[in-house]
Amino acid sequence: MLTALLVVSMVLAVGGAGAAAWVLRGSGDAAPSATTWVDVRPEVGGKAIDAILARRAEAVKRKDLGEWMGDVDQSDPAFAQGQRQEFENLTKLPFAELSFERTAVSAVKMAAFMPSQIFARYHAAARVIAVTVRHRIEGVDSLPVATPWLAVFGYAQGKWLIAGDGSGKDMPTGAAGQPWDSGGAITVVRDDRVVAVLSADHAESGKSLLQLAETGLQQVAEVRPSGWDGKVLLTAVTDKQIFDTYFAESQDRVAQVAAIAVPYYSAVAEWSNRPAYATTRVVFNPTELSAPKAELQHDLTHEFTHAAMGPVTGPYTPRWLVEGFAEYVAYKDGKYNAAGIRQALGDLVVGSLPTDQQFYDEPRNYITGWLACRMIAEAYGQAKLIAFYEGFMRMSEVDSVAHEVLGISKDQLEQQWRDFVAKQRK
């Protein structure tokens, strides 16, 4: 129940012109205590917001904190401090390109991400704006990468201000999950093929992480020497929220995942039709950063394989193949034995290749997927394994790809796989 203020919002349109009136009323039948008119026509409000976004990019390029904070609502000290931290983080990244672009997305859809406290603070004179952060990391990206930002703008004292960030379910992939979103200071270490973002207080581990990353990239390049940039942006910060963002609807899986490879496109996938693939970013679970070197090496090689295969991974590529191929590359050095495989598989019944819906329900599917890829490589050659993977860019069914690339049916492929797994268990 509203005991103090009743907020009434109405939109008027006359001859194409639009304005919104926010009327603040006292309880009961009291007269309005205040009225604020906000011109929400795209050619007016939109231009003002575009100007703010343009200044934001320029502030980062010039490293001008004053210009950055000039468009920020500083009435919330915590948000203002977060904005200062974000600015500092952004200025540490080696951007070859950076822009913030207002993106056309349904206002009704965006309203679902409005934080209630900001709505209340601005008495409804607030909007959630879809913003594409288009950027290119120098020495890593050959194409611009689009990531999403759900910016909340509030209207006060005759102008729009950045008042917060959108929140809620169904956020687009990567929202609040970029390295500059870290709640703490970051540091950046790099070499010719890797840009790694770490928390500032972990800077001393940067050299070791780069060495592991280079080894992983070399392992991947031996299997996949071309068809991708061969370079990667790696985020390994201790702010767990950065990693958890990618598991908003499956928090139970966070503890089971060491790292994640996230594909990005020329436009935000959730806001665009058929955007072109741009690159894959790798984000580490901070709980895994203290893992033994051998484990970190495996995880890096696995995720870098996803990055290498990103350009030829599509909606029809089976999960068992995506994950199995990454394990195939990570274990290419041959550091495994039959006893270890038997122990890992345990009593798992190997029947049919798992569907995408089933795959992550059983962790041992990673092992069977790896063995399926090993079987194809050993029986038909590594080039055929890669061609089999690439075949799903043209065809959607395992049977069709198996016939074209391997000359066998899906049933025959599964039988050969079962026989191969049985042999590994002996």
GROMACS .gro file of C-alpha atoms in nm:
model
  426
    1MET     CA    1   0.000   0.000   0.000
    2LEU     CA    2   0.122   0.349  -0.079
    3THR     CA    3   0.092   0.558   0.237
    4ALA     CA    4   0.288   0.862   0.124
    5LEU     CA    5   0.301   0.915  -0.252
    6LEU     CA    6   0.102   0.780  -0.541
    7VAL     CA    7   0.295   0.797  -0.866
    8VAL     CA    8   0.085   0.836  -1.176
    9SER     CA    9   0.252   0.823  -1.519
   10MET     CA   10   0.089   0.922  -1.843
   11VAL     CA   11   0.217   0.974  -2.196
   12LEU     CA   12   0.067   1.238  -2.427
   13ALA     CA   13   0.114   1.242  -2.802
   14VAL     CA   14   0.007   1.533  -3.021
   15GLY     CA   15   0.096   1.537  -3.389
   16GLY     CA   16   0.389   1.301  -3.332
   17ALA     CA   17   0.526   1.493  -3.034
   18GLY     CA   18   0.553   1.311  -2.705
   19ALA     CA   19   0.595   1.406  -2.342
   20ALA     CA   20   0.558   1.223  -2.012
   21ALA     CA   21   0.407   1.376  -1.702
   22TRP     CA   22   0.494   1.240  -1.359
   23VAL     CA   23   0.244   1.364  -1.100
   24LEU     CA   24   0.328   1.325  -0.732
   25ARG     CA   25   0.020   1.319  -0.514
   26GLY     CA   26  -0.021   1.316  -0.144
   27SER     CA   27  -0.231   1.048   0.017
   28GLY     CA   28  -0.608   1.075  -0.008
   29ASP     CA   29  -0.748   1.357  -0.225
   30ALA     CA   30  -0.467   1.605  -0.168
   31ALA     CA   31  -0.361   1.819  -0.462
   32PRO     CA   32  -0.047   1.727  -0.658
   33SER     CA   33   0.268   1.826  -0.474
   34ALA     CA   34   0.483   1.845  -0.789
   35THR     CA   35   0.470   1.783  -1.159
   36THR     CA   36   0.766   1.707  -1.385
   37TRP     CA   37   0.740   1.709  -1.765
   38VAL     CA   38   0.998   1.509  -1.955
   39ASP     CA   39   1.025   1.524  -2.332
   40VAL     CA   40   1.065   1.160  -2.435
   41ARG     CA   41   1.059   1.206  -2.810
   42PRO     CA   42   1.347   1.002  -2.963
   43GLU     CA   43   1.481   1.309  -3.144
   44VAL     CA   44   1.511   1.492  -2.809
   45GLY     CA   45   1.568   1.246  -2.526
   46GLY     CA   46   1.748   1.005  -2.757
   47LYS     CA   47   1.992   1.272  -2.871
   48ALA     CA   48   2.068   1.370  -2.515
   49ILE     CA   49   2.141   1.010  -2.420
   50ASP     CA   50   2.351   0.958  -2.734
   51ALA     CA   51   2.557   1.262  -2.634
   52ILE     CA   52   2.615   1.116  -2.287
   53LEU     CA   53   2.728   0.784  -2.438
   54ALA     CA   54   2.964   0.963  -2.676
   55ARG     CA   55   3.115   1.161  -2.387
   56ARG     CA   56   3.157   0.837  -2.194
   57ALA     CA   57   3.374   0.683  -2.466
   58GLU     CA   58   3.577   1.003  -2.504
   59ALA     CA   59   3.634   1.020  -2.130
   60VAL     CA   60   3.789   0.672  -2.135
   61LYS     CA   61   4.007   0.757  -2.434
   62ARG     CA   62   4.130   1.078  -2.268
   63LYS     CA   63   4.134   0.924  -1.920
   64ASP     CA   64   3.923   1.212  -1.795
   65LEU     CA   65   3.745   1.105  -1.477
   66GLY     CA   66   3.574   1.443  -1.439
   67GLU     CA   67   3.406   1.414  -1.779
   68TRP     CA   68   3.300   1.056  -1.699
   69MET     CA   69   3.148   1.146  -1.362
   70GLY     CA   70   2.978   1.458  -1.499
   71ASP     CA   71   2.697   1.242  -1.640
   72VAL     CA   72   2.663   1.015  -1.337
   73ASP     CA   73   2.398   1.049  -1.065
   74GLN     CA   74   2.611   1.085  -0.752
   75SER     CA   75   2.326   1.088  -0.501
   76ASP     CA   76   2.392   0.716  -0.442
   77PRO     CA   77   2.749   0.699  -0.300
   78ALA     CA   78   2.786   0.326  -0.367
   79PHE     CA   79   2.687   0.362  -0.733
   80ALA     CA   80   2.912   0.665  -0.777
   81GLN     CA   81   3.209   0.474  -0.632
   82GLY     CA   82   3.130   0.182  -0.862
   83GLN     CA   83   3.136   0.417  -1.158
   84ARG     CA   84   3.477   0.550  -1.057
   85GLN     CA   85   3.605   0.193  -1.033
   86GLU     CA   86   3.459   0.104  -1.372
   87PHE     CA   87   3.630   0.408  -1.525
   88GLU     CA   88   3.966   0.308  -1.377
   89ASN     CA   89   3.923  -0.049  -1.502
   90LEU     CA   90   3.830   0.062  -1.852
   91THR     CA   91   4.132   0.289  -1.879
   92LYS     CA   92   4.364  -0.005  -1.805
   93LEU     CA   93   4.240  -0.213  -2.099
   94PRO     CA   94   4.422  -0.175  -2.435
   95PHE     CA   95   4.131  -0.067  -2.653
   96ALA     CA   96   4.194  -0.013  -3.022
   97GLU     CA   97   3.826   0.088  -3.053
   98LEU     CA   98   3.558   0.174  -2.797
   99SER     CA   99   3.206   0.314  -2.829
  100PHE     CA  100   2.878   0.307  -2.639
  101GLU     CA  101   2.582   0.290  -2.876
  102ARG     CA  102   2.211   0.319  -2.793
  103THR     CA  103   2.038   0.015  -2.941
  104ALA     CA  104   1.676  -0.014  -3.050
  105VAL     CA  105   1.509  -0.262  -2.815
  106SER     CA  106   1.145  -0.265  -2.703
  107ALA     CA  107   1.089  -0.026  -2.412
  108VAL     CA  108   0.849  -0.278  -2.259
  109LYS     CA  109   1.115  -0.547  -2.273
  110MET     CA  110   1.377  -0.319  -2.119
  111ALA     CA  111   1.142  -0.201  -1.843
  112ALA     CA  112   1.163  -0.551  -1.692
  113PHE     CA  113   1.522  -0.475  -1.591
  114MET     CA  114   1.440  -0.153  -1.400
  115PRO     CA  115   1.562  -0.167  -1.038
  116SER     CA  116   1.273  -0.070  -0.810
  117GLN     CA  117   1.485   0.163  -0.596
  118ILE     CA  118   1.582   0.374  -0.900
  119PHE     CA  119   1.223   0.385  -1.022
  120ALA     CA  120   1.119   0.511  -0.679
  121ARG     CA  121   1.401   0.765  -0.658
  122TYR     CA  122   1.310   0.925  -0.990
  123HIS     CA  123   0.933   0.899  -0.939
  124ALA     CA  124   0.909   0.699  -1.265
  125ALA     CA  125   1.118   0.948  -1.468
  126ALA     CA  126   1.368   0.677  -1.547
  127ARG     CA  127   1.437   0.449  -1.842
  128VAL     CA  128   1.642   0.135  -1.903
  129ILE     CA  129   1.837   0.179  -2.226
  130ALA     CA  130   1.991  -0.103  -2.427
  131VAL     CA  131   2.352  -0.002  -2.494
  132THR     CA  132   2.594  -0.192  -2.715
  133VAL     CA  133   2.952  -0.156  -2.593
  134ARG     CA  134   3.139  -0.201  -2.921
  135HIS     CA  135   3.511  -0.249  -2.875
  136ARG     CA  136   3.824  -0.408  -3.009
  137ILE     CA  137   4.119  -0.514  -2.793
  138GLU     CA  138   4.447  -0.409  -2.951
  139GLY     CA  139   4.656  -0.703  -3.066
  140VAL     CA  140   4.380  -0.956  -2.992
  141ASP     CA  141   4.064  -0.877  -3.189
  142SER     CA  142   4.057  -0.854  -3.567
  143LEU     CA  143   3.688  -0.757  -3.557
  144PRO     CA  144   3.487  -0.528  -3.328
  145VAL     CA  145   3.310  -0.713  -3.047
  146ALA     CA  146   2.963  -0.621  -2.917
  147THR     CA  147   2.878  -0.664  -2.549
  148PRO     CA  148   2.558  -0.551  -2.372
  149TRP     CA  149   2.505  -0.286  -2.106
  150LEU     CA  150   2.162  -0.221  -1.958
  151ALA     CA  151   2.202   0.143  -1.859
  152VAL     CA  152   1.945   0.309  -1.636
  153PHE     CA  153   1.896   0.681  -1.703
  154GLY     CA  154   1.709   0.910  -1.469
  155TYR     CA  155   1.582   1.262  -1.543
  156ALA     CA  156   1.656   1.523  -1.279
  157GLN     CA  157   1.713   1.899  -1.270
  158GLY     CA  158   1.645   1.929  -1.641
  159LYS     CA  159   1.883   1.663  -1.770
  160TRP     CA  160   1.938   1.288  -1.803
  161LEU     CA  161   2.190   1.117  -1.577
  162ILE     CA  162   2.328   0.764  -1.561
  163ALA     CA  163   2.155   0.639  -1.248
  164GLY     CA  164   2.232   0.266  -1.235
  165ASP     CA  165   2.248  -0.066  -1.412
  166GLY     CA  166   1.962  -0.289  -1.514
  167SER     CA  167   1.910  -0.611  -1.318
  168GLY     CA  168   1.687  -0.915  -1.315
  169LYS     CA  169   1.633  -1.239  -1.501
  170ASP     CA  170   1.698  -1.296  -1.871
  171MET     CA  171   1.981  -1.046  -1.897
  172PRO     CA  172   2.161  -1.071  -2.232
  173THR     CA  173   2.480  -1.278  -2.237
  174GLY     CA  174   2.772  -1.088  -2.091
  175ALA     CA  175   2.575  -0.812  -1.919
  176ALA     CA  176   2.765  -0.723  -1.598
  177GLY     CA  177   3.019  -0.993  -1.685
  178GLN     CA  178   3.293  -0.791  -1.856
  179PRO     CA  179   3.638  -0.739  -1.703
  180TRP     CA  180   3.569  -0.369  -1.644
  181ASP     CA  181   3.261  -0.464  -1.439
  182SER     CA  182   3.484  -0.600  -1.161
  183GLY     CA  183   3.399  -0.442  -0.829
  184GLY     CA  184   3.768  -0.414  -0.748
  185ALA     CA  185   4.075  -0.273  -0.919
  186ILE     CA  186   4.220  -0.478  -1.206
  187THR     CA  187   4.559  -0.518  -1.363
  188VAL     CA  188   4.635  -0.620  -1.720
  189VAL     CA  189   4.925  -0.840  -1.827
  190ARG     CA  190   4.992  -0.937  -2.185
  191ASP     CA  191   5.221  -1.088  -2.442
  192ASP     CA  192   5.188  -1.128  -2.818
  193ARG     CA  193   4.888  -1.364  -2.805
  194VAL     CA  194   4.719  -1.316  -2.468
  195VAL     CA  195   4.571  -1.023  -2.280
  196ALA     CA  196   4.493  -1.138  -1.925
  197VAL     CA  197   4.287  -0.931  -1.680
  198LEU     CA  198   4.349  -1.009  -1.314
  199SER     CA  199   4.255  -0.849  -0.985
  200ALA     CA  200   4.515  -0.588  -0.890
  201ASP     CA  201   4.615  -0.776  -0.575
  202HIS     CA  202   4.695  -1.086  -0.785
  203ALA     CA  203   4.931  -0.909  -1.022
  204GLU     CA  204   5.225  -1.125  -0.914
  205SER     CA  205   5.059  -1.435  -1.064
  206GLY     CA  206   5.032  -1.273  -1.408
  207LYS     CA  207   5.363  -1.399  -1.545
  208SER     CA  208   5.288  -1.759  -1.449
  209LEU     CA  209   4.938  -1.739  -1.596
  210LEU     CA  210   5.074  -1.604  -1.925
  211GLN     CA  211   5.321  -1.891  -1.947
  212LEU     CA  212   5.043  -2.145  -1.898
  213ALA     CA  213   4.827  -1.961  -2.150
  214GLU     CA  214   5.103  -1.964  -2.411
  215THR     CA  215   5.151  -2.337  -2.365
  216GLY     CA  216   4.778  -2.389  -2.405
  217LEU     CA  217   4.763  -2.178  -2.720
  218GLN     CA  218   5.052  -2.375  -2.868
  219GLN     CA  219   4.873  -2.705  -2.799
  220VAL     CA  220   4.563  -2.570  -2.971
  221ALA     CA  221   4.760  -2.433  -3.267
  222GLU     CA  222   4.910  -2.776  -3.331
  223VAL     CA  223   4.559  -2.910  -3.394
  224ARG     CA  224   4.393  -2.594  -3.528
  225PRO     CA  225   4.668  -2.379  -3.685
  226SER     CA  226   4.436  -2.152  -3.886
  227GLY     CA  227   4.076  -2.033  -3.912
  228TRP     CA  228   4.087  -1.810  -3.602
  229ASP     CA  229   4.287  -1.518  -3.465
  230GLY     CA  230   4.499  -1.739  -3.242
  231LYS     CA  231   4.477  -1.476  -2.967
  232VAL     CA  232   4.253  -1.439  -2.664
  233LEU     CA  233   4.129  -1.206  -2.390
  234LEU     CA  234   4.131  -1.392  -2.059
  235THR     CA  235   3.946  -1.264  -1.752
  236ALA     CA  236   4.063  -1.406  -1.419
  237VAL     CA  237   3.943  -1.167  -1.148
  238THR     CA  238   3.844  -1.256  -0.794
  239ASP     CA  239   3.506  -1.081  -0.819
  240LYS     CA  240   3.287  -1.392  -0.834
  241GLN     CA  241   2.990  -1.198  -0.973
  242ILE     CA  242   3.171  -1.162  -1.305
  243PHE     CA  243   3.178  -1.539  -1.350
  244ASP     CA  244   2.841  -1.608  -1.189
  245THR     CA  245   2.671  -1.377  -1.439
  246TYR     CA  246   2.701  -1.648  -1.703
  247PHE     CA  247   2.509  -1.896  -1.486
  248ALA     CA  248   2.212  -1.683  -1.388
  249GLU     CA  249   1.967  -1.965  -1.458
  250SER     CA  250   2.188  -2.253  -1.341
  251GLN     CA  251   2.361  -2.142  -1.022
  252ASP     CA  252   2.393  -2.506  -0.919
  253ARG     CA  253   2.651  -2.554  -1.196
  254VAL     CA  254   2.883  -2.269  -1.095
  255ALA     CA  255   3.087  -2.476  -0.851
  256GLN     CA  256   3.134  -2.749  -1.114
  257VAL     CA  257   3.279  -2.523  -1.384
  258ALA     CA  258   3.642  -2.407  -1.380
  259ALA     CA  259   3.612  -2.162  -1.670
  260ILE     CA  260   3.380  -2.071  -1.953
  261ALA     CA  261   3.437  -1.974  -2.316
  262VAL     CA  262   3.184  -1.711  -2.424
  263PRO     CA  263   3.122  -1.642  -2.794
  264TYR     CA  264   3.060  -1.281  -2.892
  265TYR     CA  265   2.932  -1.133  -3.215
  266SER     CA  266   2.922  -0.819  -3.427
  267ALA     CA  267   2.600  -0.725  -3.243
  268VAL     CA  268   2.445  -0.839  -2.914
  269ALA     CA  269   2.289  -1.172  -3.007
  270GLU     CA  270   1.973  -1.117  -2.799
  271TRP     CA  271   1.915  -0.780  -2.966
  272SER     CA  272   1.995  -0.868  -3.326
  273ASN     CA  273   1.899  -1.109  -3.603
  274ARG     CA  274   2.182  -1.333  -3.724
  275PRO     CA  275   2.483  -1.133  -3.598
  276ALA     CA  276   2.822  -1.238  -3.733
  277TYR     CA  277   3.064  -1.424  -3.506
  278ALA     CA  278   3.347  -1.200  -3.381
  279THR     CA  279   3.548  -1.381  -3.112
  280THR     CA  280   3.538  -1.592  -2.797
  281ARG     CA  281   3.633  -1.460  -2.453
  282VAL     CA  282   3.751  -1.687  -2.171
  283VAL     CA  283   3.636  -1.618  -1.813
  284PHE     CA  284   3.776  -1.809  -1.515
  285ASN     CA  285   3.592  -1.914  -1.204
  286PRO     CA  286   3.791  -1.735  -0.931
  287THR     CA  287   3.769  -2.040  -0.706
  288GLU     CA  288   3.989  -2.225  -0.957
  289LEU     CA  289   4.273  -1.972  -0.974
  290SER     CA  290   4.458  -2.146  -0.690
  291ALA     CA  291   4.432  -2.490  -0.854
  292PRO     CA  292   4.752  -2.689  -0.929
  293LYS     CA  293   4.936  -2.579  -1.243
  294ALA     CA  294   4.860  -2.900  -1.429
  295GLU     CA  295   4.488  -2.848  -1.371
  296LEU     CA  296   4.504  -2.483  -1.477
  297GLN     CA  297   4.697  -2.585  -1.788
  298HIS     CA  298   4.428  -2.835  -1.884
  299ASP     CA  299   4.149  -2.582  -1.823
  300LEU     CA  300   4.320  -2.312  -2.030
  301THR     CA  301   4.384  -2.548  -2.322
  302HIS     CA  302   4.023  -2.673  -2.309
  303GLU     CA  303   3.877  -2.320  -2.318
  304PHE     CA  304   4.121  -2.198  -2.583
  305THR     CA  305   4.006  -2.488  -2.800
  306HIS     CA  306   3.652  -2.354  -2.776
  307ALA     CA  307   3.789  -2.016  -2.888
  308ALA     CA  308   3.969  -2.178  -3.182
  309MET     CA  309   3.656  -2.363  -3.290
  310GLY     CA  310   3.425  -2.069  -3.223
  311PRO     CA  311   3.405  -1.964  -3.590
  312VAL     CA  312   3.280  -2.312  -3.688
  313THR     CA  313   3.059  -2.382  -3.385
  314GLY     CA  314   2.691  -2.332  -3.452
  315PRO     CA  315   2.352  -2.417  -3.303
  316TYR     CA  316   2.363  -2.768  -3.450
  317THR     CA  317   2.708  -2.866  -3.324
  318PRO     CA  318   2.639  -3.136  -3.060
  319ARG     CA  319   2.752  -3.063  -2.706
  320TRP     CA  320   2.931  -3.397  -2.684
  321LEU     CA  321   3.140  -3.294  -2.985
  322VAL     CA  322   3.206  -2.937  -2.864
  323GLU     CA  323   3.323  -3.051  -2.520
  324GLY     CA  324   3.475  -3.377  -2.640
  325PHE     CA  325   3.691  -3.198  -2.897
  326ALA     CA  326   3.816  -2.952  -2.633
  327GLU     CA  327   3.913  -3.248  -2.413
  328TYR     CA  328   4.075  -3.419  -2.712
  329VAL     CA  329   4.308  -3.120  -2.761
  330ALA     CA  330   4.373  -3.077  -2.387
  331TYR     CA  331   4.476  -3.444  -2.356
  332LYS     CA  332   4.665  -3.451  -2.687
  333ASP     CA  333   4.995  -3.481  -2.499
  334GLY     CA  334   4.892  -3.836  -2.401
  335LYS     CA  335   4.903  -3.790  -2.024
  336TYR     CA  336   4.635  -4.045  -1.938
  337ASN     CA  337   4.615  -4.419  -1.877
  338ALA     CA  338   4.361  -4.698  -1.895
  339ALA     CA  339   4.332  -4.730  -1.516
  340GLY     CA  340   4.247  -4.363  -1.487
  341ILE     CA  341   3.984  -4.390  -1.759
  342ARG     CA  342   3.827  -4.695  -1.594
  343GLN     CA  343   3.813  -4.518  -1.260
  344ALA     CA  344   3.669  -4.200  -1.411
  345LEU     CA  345   3.397  -4.383  -1.604
  346GLY     CA  346   3.303  -4.605  -1.310
  347ASP     CA  347   2.973  -4.782  -1.371
  348LEU     CA  348   2.854  -4.541  -1.641
  349VAL     CA  349   2.645  -4.722  -1.901
  350VAL     CA  350   2.752  -4.616  -2.252
  351GLY     CA  351   2.456  -4.642  -2.485
  352SER     CA  352   2.377  -4.355  -2.722
  353LEU     CA  353   2.562  -4.031  -2.764
  354PRO     CA  354   2.403  -3.782  -2.517
  355THR     CA  355   2.167  -3.515  -2.642
  356ASP     CA  356   2.242  -3.151  -2.570
  357GLN     CA  357   1.970  -3.151  -2.303
  358GLN     CA  358   2.129  -3.452  -2.131
  359PHE     CA  359   2.495  -3.364  -2.165
  360TYR     CA  360   2.559  -3.146  -1.859
  361ASP     CA  361   2.346  -3.367  -1.632
  362GLU     CA  362   2.628  -3.622  -1.624
  363PRO     CA  363   2.987  -3.495  -1.575
  364ARG     CA  364   3.125  -3.820  -1.719
  365ASN     CA  365   2.982  -3.721  -2.057
  366TYR     CA  366   3.296  -3.509  -2.094
  367ILE     CA  367   3.497  -3.831  -2.085
  368THR     CA  368   3.276  -4.021  -2.328
  369GLY     CA  369   3.271  -3.721  -2.562
  370TRP     CA  370   3.650  -3.710  -2.549
  371LEU     CA  371   3.668  -4.083  -2.625
  372ALA     CA  372   3.430  -4.035  -2.920
  373CYS     CA  373   3.664  -3.772  -3.064
  374ARG     CA  374   3.969  -3.988  -2.998
  375MET     CA  375   3.800  -4.278  -3.173
  376ILE     CA  376   3.725  -4.070  -3.483
  377ALA     CA  377   4.079  -3.929  -3.493
  378GLU     CA  378   4.242  -4.268  -3.451
  379ALA     CA  379   4.016  -4.452  -3.695
  380TYR     CA  380   3.977  -4.185  -3.963
  381GLY     CA  381   4.250  -3.929  -3.895
  382GLN     CA  382   4.255  -3.596  -3.715
  383ALA     CA  383   4.168  -3.406  -4.034
  384LYS     CA  384   3.845  -3.607  -4.058
  385LEU     CA  385   3.764  -3.526  -3.696
  386ILE     CA  386   3.796  -3.156  -3.772
  387ALA     CA  387   3.593  -3.195  -4.093
  388PHE     CA  388   3.326  -3.379  -3.892
  389TYR     CA  389   3.312  -3.086  -3.647
  390GLU     CA  390   3.289  -2.833  -3.929
  391GLY     CA  391   3.016  -3.034  -4.101
  392PHE     CA  392   2.756  -2.910  -3.854
  393MET     CA  393   2.782  -2.562  -4.002
  394ARG     CA  394   2.612  -2.707  -4.312
  395MET     CA  395   2.402  -2.989  -4.171
  396SER     CA  396   2.201  -3.036  -3.855
  397GLU     CA  397   2.195  -3.414  -3.805
  398VAL     CA  398   2.473  -3.643  -3.683
  399ASP     CA  399   2.363  -3.907  -3.935
  400SER     CA  400   2.403  -3.667  -4.229
  401VAL     CA  401   2.745  -3.541  -4.120
  402ALA     CA  402   2.870  -3.892  -4.044
  403HIS     CA  403   2.761  -4.013  -4.390
  404GLU     CA  404   2.927  -3.721  -4.571
  405VAL     CA  405   3.252  -3.702  -4.375
  406LEU     CA  406   3.313  -4.053  -4.242
  407GLY     CA  407   3.109  -4.262  -4.484
  408ILE     CA  408   2.913  -4.430  -4.203
  409SER     CA  409   2.573  -4.393  -4.038
  410LYS     CA  410   2.503  -4.255  -3.693
  411ASP     CA  411   2.428  -4.607  -3.570
  412GLN     CA  412   2.765  -4.726  -3.697
  413LEU     CA  413   2.938  -4.427  -3.539
  414GLU     CA  414   2.781  -4.505  -3.202
  415GLN     CA  415   2.872  -4.873  -3.226
  416GLN     CA  416   3.234  -4.789  -3.307
  417TRP     CA  417   3.232  -4.547  -3.013
  418ARG     CA  418   3.090  -4.808  -2.773
  419ASP     CA  419   3.352  -5.059  -2.887
  420PHE     CA  420   3.626  -4.802  -2.839
  421VAL     CA  421   3.507  -4.715  -2.486
  422ALA     CA  422   3.489  -5.085  -2.397
  423LYS     CA  423   3.846  -5.129  -2.519
  424GLN     CA  424   3.965  -4.840  -2.299
  425ARG     CA  425   3.802  -5.002  -1.997
  426LYS     CA  426   4.001  -5.328  -2.034
   0.00000   0.00000   0.00000
